Amino acid sequence: MTEYVFKFPVEPVAQMRPRFTRRPYVHAYDPVKAKQYKRTLAEQARDCFANQAGYYVAAPPVTGPIKLQLRFYRPIQKSVSKVEHARRLSGVHRPIVKPDLDNYIKSTLDALTGVLWADDNAIIKLEAEKFYSDQPRVEIVMEVEDDDDED
């Protein structure tokens, strides 16, 4: 089993509904904020993965079974009191507001498909949580089963 740990200093963005245009033909596209998040996360992951995997250039995406742990740290609203701010930082109060956790997962998996893993159908286990933080970020622990681990 090979484990990779990534910490990306980017504010998580949930997958939004696609937008549509009719010119020159009907097609769907991601809203700007989601598109920018996916691009930034993919670039940071490409660099980080190459360093951890020991490559000087982009490392090839993994293809074996993958276990993922995702942690999304969203910013604390400025309108909360100091006491509430401290509660959110300590983890006593966790984000139970929109956006939904599954939308964070979807945008992140979409961004990292083809970068960290060849296809997200290789993910056999997924754990995800969302937290508040003064430093918004996305943390990922990826465990990949090695070829010699197979029975």
mmCIF file of N, CA and C in Angstrom, residues 2-10 12 37 40-42 44-46 48-49 52 62 66-73 104-105 107-113 115-117 123 125-129 131 137-144:
data_model
loop_
_atom_site.group_PDB
_atom_site.id
_atom_site.type_symbol
_atom_site.label_atom_id
_atom_site.label_comp_id
_atom_site.label_asym_id
_atom_site.label_seq_id
_atom_site.Cartn_x
_atom_site.Cartn_y
_atom_site.Cartn_z
ATOM 1 N N THR A 2 0.664 2.123 -0.933
ATOM 2 C CA THR A 2 1.399 3.384 -1.006
ATOM 3 C C THR A 2 0.447 4.501 -0.610
ATOM 4 N N GLU A 3 0.920 5.382 0.289
ATOM 5 C CA GLU A 3 0.075 6.478 0.754
ATOM 6 C C GLU A 3 0.646 7.811 0.308
ATOM 7 N N TYR A 4 -0.224 8.669 -0.191
ATOM 8 C CA TYR A 4 0.131 10.026 -0.579
ATOM 9 C C TYR A 4 -0.724 10.990 0.231
ATOM 10 N N VAL A 5 -0.105 12.052 0.738
ATOM 11 C CA VAL A 5 -0.823 13.063 1.515
ATOM 12 C C VAL A 5 -0.657 14.407 0.813
ATOM 13 N N PHE A 6 -1.782 15.048 0.551
ATOM 14 C CA PHE A 6 -1.773 16.328 -0.155
ATOM 15 C C PHE A 6 -2.512 17.375 0.664
ATOM 16 N N LYS A 7 -1.975 18.589 0.695
ATOM 17 C CA LYS A 7 -2.642 19.742 1.302
ATOM 18 C C LYS A 7 -2.608 20.872 0.287
ATOM 19 N N PHE A 8 -3.767 21.218 -0.215
ATOM 20 C CA PHE A 8 -3.872 22.235 -1.247
ATOM 21 C C PHE A 8 -4.453 23.516 -0.660
ATOM 22 N N PRO A 9 -3.714 24.612 -0.700
ATOM 23 C CA PRO A 9 -4.197 25.882 -0.132
ATOM 24 C C PRO A 9 -5.164 26.606 -1.068
ATOM 25 N N VAL A 10 -6.272 25.968 -1.324
ATOM 26 C CA VAL A 10 -7.287 26.537 -2.206
ATOM 27 C C VAL A 10 -8.644 26.377 -1.518
ATOM 28 N N PRO A 12 -12.255 25.366 -1.049
ATOM 29 C CA PRO A 12 -13.083 24.396 -1.768
ATOM 30 C C PRO A 12 -14.305 25.055 -2.397
ATOM 31 N N TYR A 37 -11.612 26.711 -9.883
ATOM 32 C CA TYR A 37 -11.243 25.814 -8.780
ATOM 33 C C TYR A 37 -10.647 24.514 -9.319
ATOM 34 N N THR A 40 -7.123 25.164 -10.830
ATOM 35 C CA THR A 40 -6.124 25.428 -9.791
ATOM 36 C C THR A 40 -5.772 24.160 -9.027
ATOM 37 N N LEU A 41 -6.787 23.398 -8.630
ATOM 38 C CA LEU A 41 -6.557 22.162 -7.885
ATOM 39 C C LEU A 41 -5.776 21.154 -8.724
ATOM 40 N N ALA A 42 -6.107 21.019 -9.981
ATOM 41 C CA ALA A 42 -5.400 20.084 -10.861
ATOM 42 C C ALA A 42 -3.929 20.480 -11.024
ATOM 43 N N GLN A 44 -2.036 22.277 -8.895
ATOM 44 C CA GLN A 44 -1.334 22.041 -7.646
ATOM 45 C C GLN A 44 -1.124 20.542 -7.412
ATOM 46 N N ALA A 45 -2.120 19.735 -7.734
ATOM 47 C CA ALA A 45 -2.014 18.288 -7.548
ATOM 48 C C ALA A 45 -0.954 17.687 -8.459
ATOM 49 N N ARG A 46 -0.878 18.163 -9.685
ATOM 50 C CA ARG A 46 0.120 17.655 -10.633
ATOM 51 C C ARG A 46 1.535 17.878 -10.090
ATOM 52 N N CYS A 48 2.445 18.538 -6.869
ATOM 53 C CA CYS A 48 2.605 17.845 -5.588
ATOM 54 C C CYS A 48 2.803 16.348 -5.800
ATOM 55 N N PHE A 49 2.017 15.759 -6.673
ATOM 56 C CA PHE A 49 2.086 14.320 -6.937
ATOM 57 C C PHE A 49 3.423 13.949 -7.565
ATOM 58 N N GLN A 52 6.012 13.893 -4.723
ATOM 59 C CA GLN A 52 5.874 12.754 -3.816
ATOM 60 C C GLN A 52 6.181 11.431 -4.504
ATOM 61 N N VAL A 62 -2.442 7.130 -11.118
ATOM 62 C CA VAL A 62 -2.467 5.750 -10.643
ATOM 63 C C VAL A 62 -3.676 5.027 -11.226
ATOM 64 N N ILE A 66 -8.114 2.521 -5.101
ATOM 65 C CA ILE A 66 -7.761 3.718 -4.336
ATOM 66 C C ILE A 66 -8.720 3.892 -3.162
ATOM 67 N N LYS A 67 -8.138 4.235 -2.009
ATOM 68 C CA LYS A 67 -8.925 4.631 -0.843
ATOM 69 C C LYS A 67 -8.635 6.101 -0.609
ATOM 70 N N LEU A 68 -9.680 6.912 -0.464
ATOM 71 C CA LEU A 68 -9.524 8.363 -0.339
ATOM 72 C C LEU A 68 -10.114 8.885 0.961
ATOM 73 N N GLN A 69 -9.402 9.834 1.552
ATOM 74 C CA GLN A 69 -9.933 10.626 2.657
ATOM 75 C C GLN A 69 -9.871 12.077 2.205
ATOM 76 N N LEU A 70 -11.001 12.742 2.213
ATOM 77 C CA LEU A 70 -11.075 14.140 1.801
ATOM 78 C C LEU A 70 -11.506 14.990 2.987
ATOM 79 N N ARG A 71 -10.809 16.105 3.176
ATOM 80 C CA ARG A 71 -11.192 17.075 4.208
ATOM 81 C C ARG A 71 -11.264 18.438 3.552
ATOM 82 N N PHE A 72 -12.414 19.060 3.675
ATOM 83 C CA PHE A 72 -12.645 20.373 3.093
ATOM 84 C C PHE A 72 -12.723 21.392 4.217
ATOM 85 N N TYR A 73 -11.858 22.392 4.179
ATOM 86 C CA TYR A 73 -11.837 23.450 5.185
ATOM 87 C C TYR A 73 -12.346 24.728 4.537
ATOM 88 N N TYR A 104 -18.987 19.210 -2.941
ATOM 89 C CA TYR A 104 -17.537 19.396 -2.797
ATOM 90 C C TYR A 104 -16.796 18.177 -3.352
ATOM 91 N N ILE A 105 -17.296 17.002 -3.006
ATOM 92 C CA ILE A 105 -16.662 15.759 -3.463
ATOM 93 C C ILE A 105 -16.662 15.702 -4.984
ATOM 94 N N SER A 107 -16.869 18.044 -7.353
ATOM 95 C CA SER A 107 -15.970 18.982 -8.045
ATOM 96 C C SER A 107 -14.507 18.571 -7.856
ATOM 97 N N THR A 108 -14.162 18.063 -6.678
ATOM 98 C CA THR A 108 -12.785 17.668 -6.403
ATOM 99 C C THR A 108 -12.402 16.420 -7.196
ATOM 100 N N LEU A 109 -13.278 15.421 -7.220
ATOM 101 C CA LEU A 109 -12.987 14.211 -7.989
ATOM 102 C C LEU A 109 -12.876 14.532 -9.477
ATOM 103 N N ASP A 110 -13.746 15.396 -9.980
ATOM 104 C CA ASP A 110 -13.666 15.803 -11.389
ATOM 105 C C ASP A 110 -12.341 16.482 -11.698
ATOM 106 N N ALA A 111 -11.888 17.351 -10.781
ATOM 107 C CA ALA A 111 -10.643 18.093 -11.008
ATOM 108 C C ALA A 111 -9.429 17.173 -11.027
ATOM 109 N N LEU A 112 -9.452 16.116 -10.228
ATOM 110 C CA LEU A 112 -8.266 15.274 -10.054
ATOM 111 C C LEU A 112 -8.264 14.020 -10.924
ATOM 112 N N THR A 113 -9.363 13.766 -11.636
ATOM 113 C CA THR A 113 -9.386 12.648 -12.570
ATOM 114 C C THR A 113 -8.443 12.964 -13.735
ATOM 115 N N VAL A 115 -5.296 13.288 -13.238
ATOM 116 C CA VAL A 115 -4.116 13.884 -12.609
ATOM 117 C C VAL A 115 -3.564 12.928 -11.550
ATOM 118 N N LEU A 116 -4.369 12.632 -10.524
ATOM 119 C CA LEU A 116 -3.938 11.692 -9.486
ATOM 120 C C LEU A 116 -4.352 10.266 -9.828
ATOM 121 N N TRP A 117 -5.522 10.085 -10.380
ATOM 122 C CA TRP A 117 -5.997 8.764 -10.788
ATOM 123 C C TRP A 117 -6.482 8.842 -12.217
ATOM 124 N N ILE A 123 -11.834 4.323 -7.367
ATOM 125 C CA ILE A 123 -11.981 4.645 -5.943
ATOM 126 C C ILE A 123 -12.918 3.620 -5.314
ATOM 127 N N LYS A 125 -13.041 3.213 -1.760
ATOM 128 C CA LYS A 125 -13.469 3.691 -0.448
ATOM 129 C C LYS A 125 -13.297 5.200 -0.409
ATOM 130 N N LEU A 126 -14.283 5.884 0.183
ATOM 131 C CA LEU A 126 -14.246 7.340 0.229
ATOM 132 C C LEU A 126 -14.778 7.820 1.573
ATOM 133 N N GLU A 127 -13.978 8.626 2.258
ATOM 134 C CA GLU A 127 -14.392 9.282 3.485
ATOM 135 C C GLU A 127 -14.228 10.781 3.267
ATOM 136 N N ALA A 128 -15.234 11.545 3.651
ATOM 137 C CA ALA A 128 -15.165 12.994 3.445
ATOM 138 C C ALA A 128 -15.775 13.729 4.638
ATOM 139 N N GLU A 129 -15.176 14.880 4.963
ATOM 140 C CA GLU A 129 -15.658 15.726 6.051
ATOM 141 C C GLU A 129 -15.461 17.177 5.663
ATOM 142 N N PHE A 131 -15.001 21.146 7.461
ATOM 143 C CA PHE A 131 -14.636 21.868 8.667
ATOM 144 C C PHE A 131 -14.599 23.360 8.367
ATOM 145 N N ARG A 137 -8.735 25.265 2.738
ATOM 146 C CA ARG A 137 -7.867 24.329 2.022
ATOM 147 C C ARG A 137 -8.606 23.024 1.769
ATOM 148 N N VAL A 138 -7.963 22.176 0.975
ATOM 149 C CA VAL A 138 -8.449 20.827 0.725
ATOM 150 C C VAL A 138 -7.306 19.888 1.076
ATOM 151 N N GLU A 139 -7.585 18.903 1.929
ATOM 152 C CA GLU A 139 -6.583 17.908 2.303
ATOM 153 C C GLU A 139 -7.044 16.548 1.804
ATOM 154 N N ILE A 140 -6.102 15.811 1.227
ATOM 155 C CA ILE A 140 -6.426 14.508 0.647
ATOM 156 C C ILE A 140 -5.386 13.493 1.106
ATOM 157 N N VAL A 141 -5.862 12.348 1.565
ATOM 158 C CA VAL A 141 -4.986 11.201 1.815
ATOM 159 C C VAL A 141 -5.428 10.128 0.827
ATOM 160 N N MET A 142 -4.493 9.698 -0.023
ATOM 161 C CA MET A 142 -4.793 8.716 -1.051
ATOM 162 C C MET A 142 -3.951 7.472 -0.801
ATOM 163 N N GLU A 143 -4.597 6.348 -0.602
ATOM 164 C CA GLU A 143 -3.915 5.072 -0.443
ATOM 165 C C GLU A 143 -4.152 4.259 -1.703
ATOM 166 N N VAL A 144 -3.055 3.780 -2.298
ATOM 167 C CA VAL A 144 -3.140 3.004 -3.529
ATOM 168 C C VAL A 144 -2.597 1.612 -3.245
#
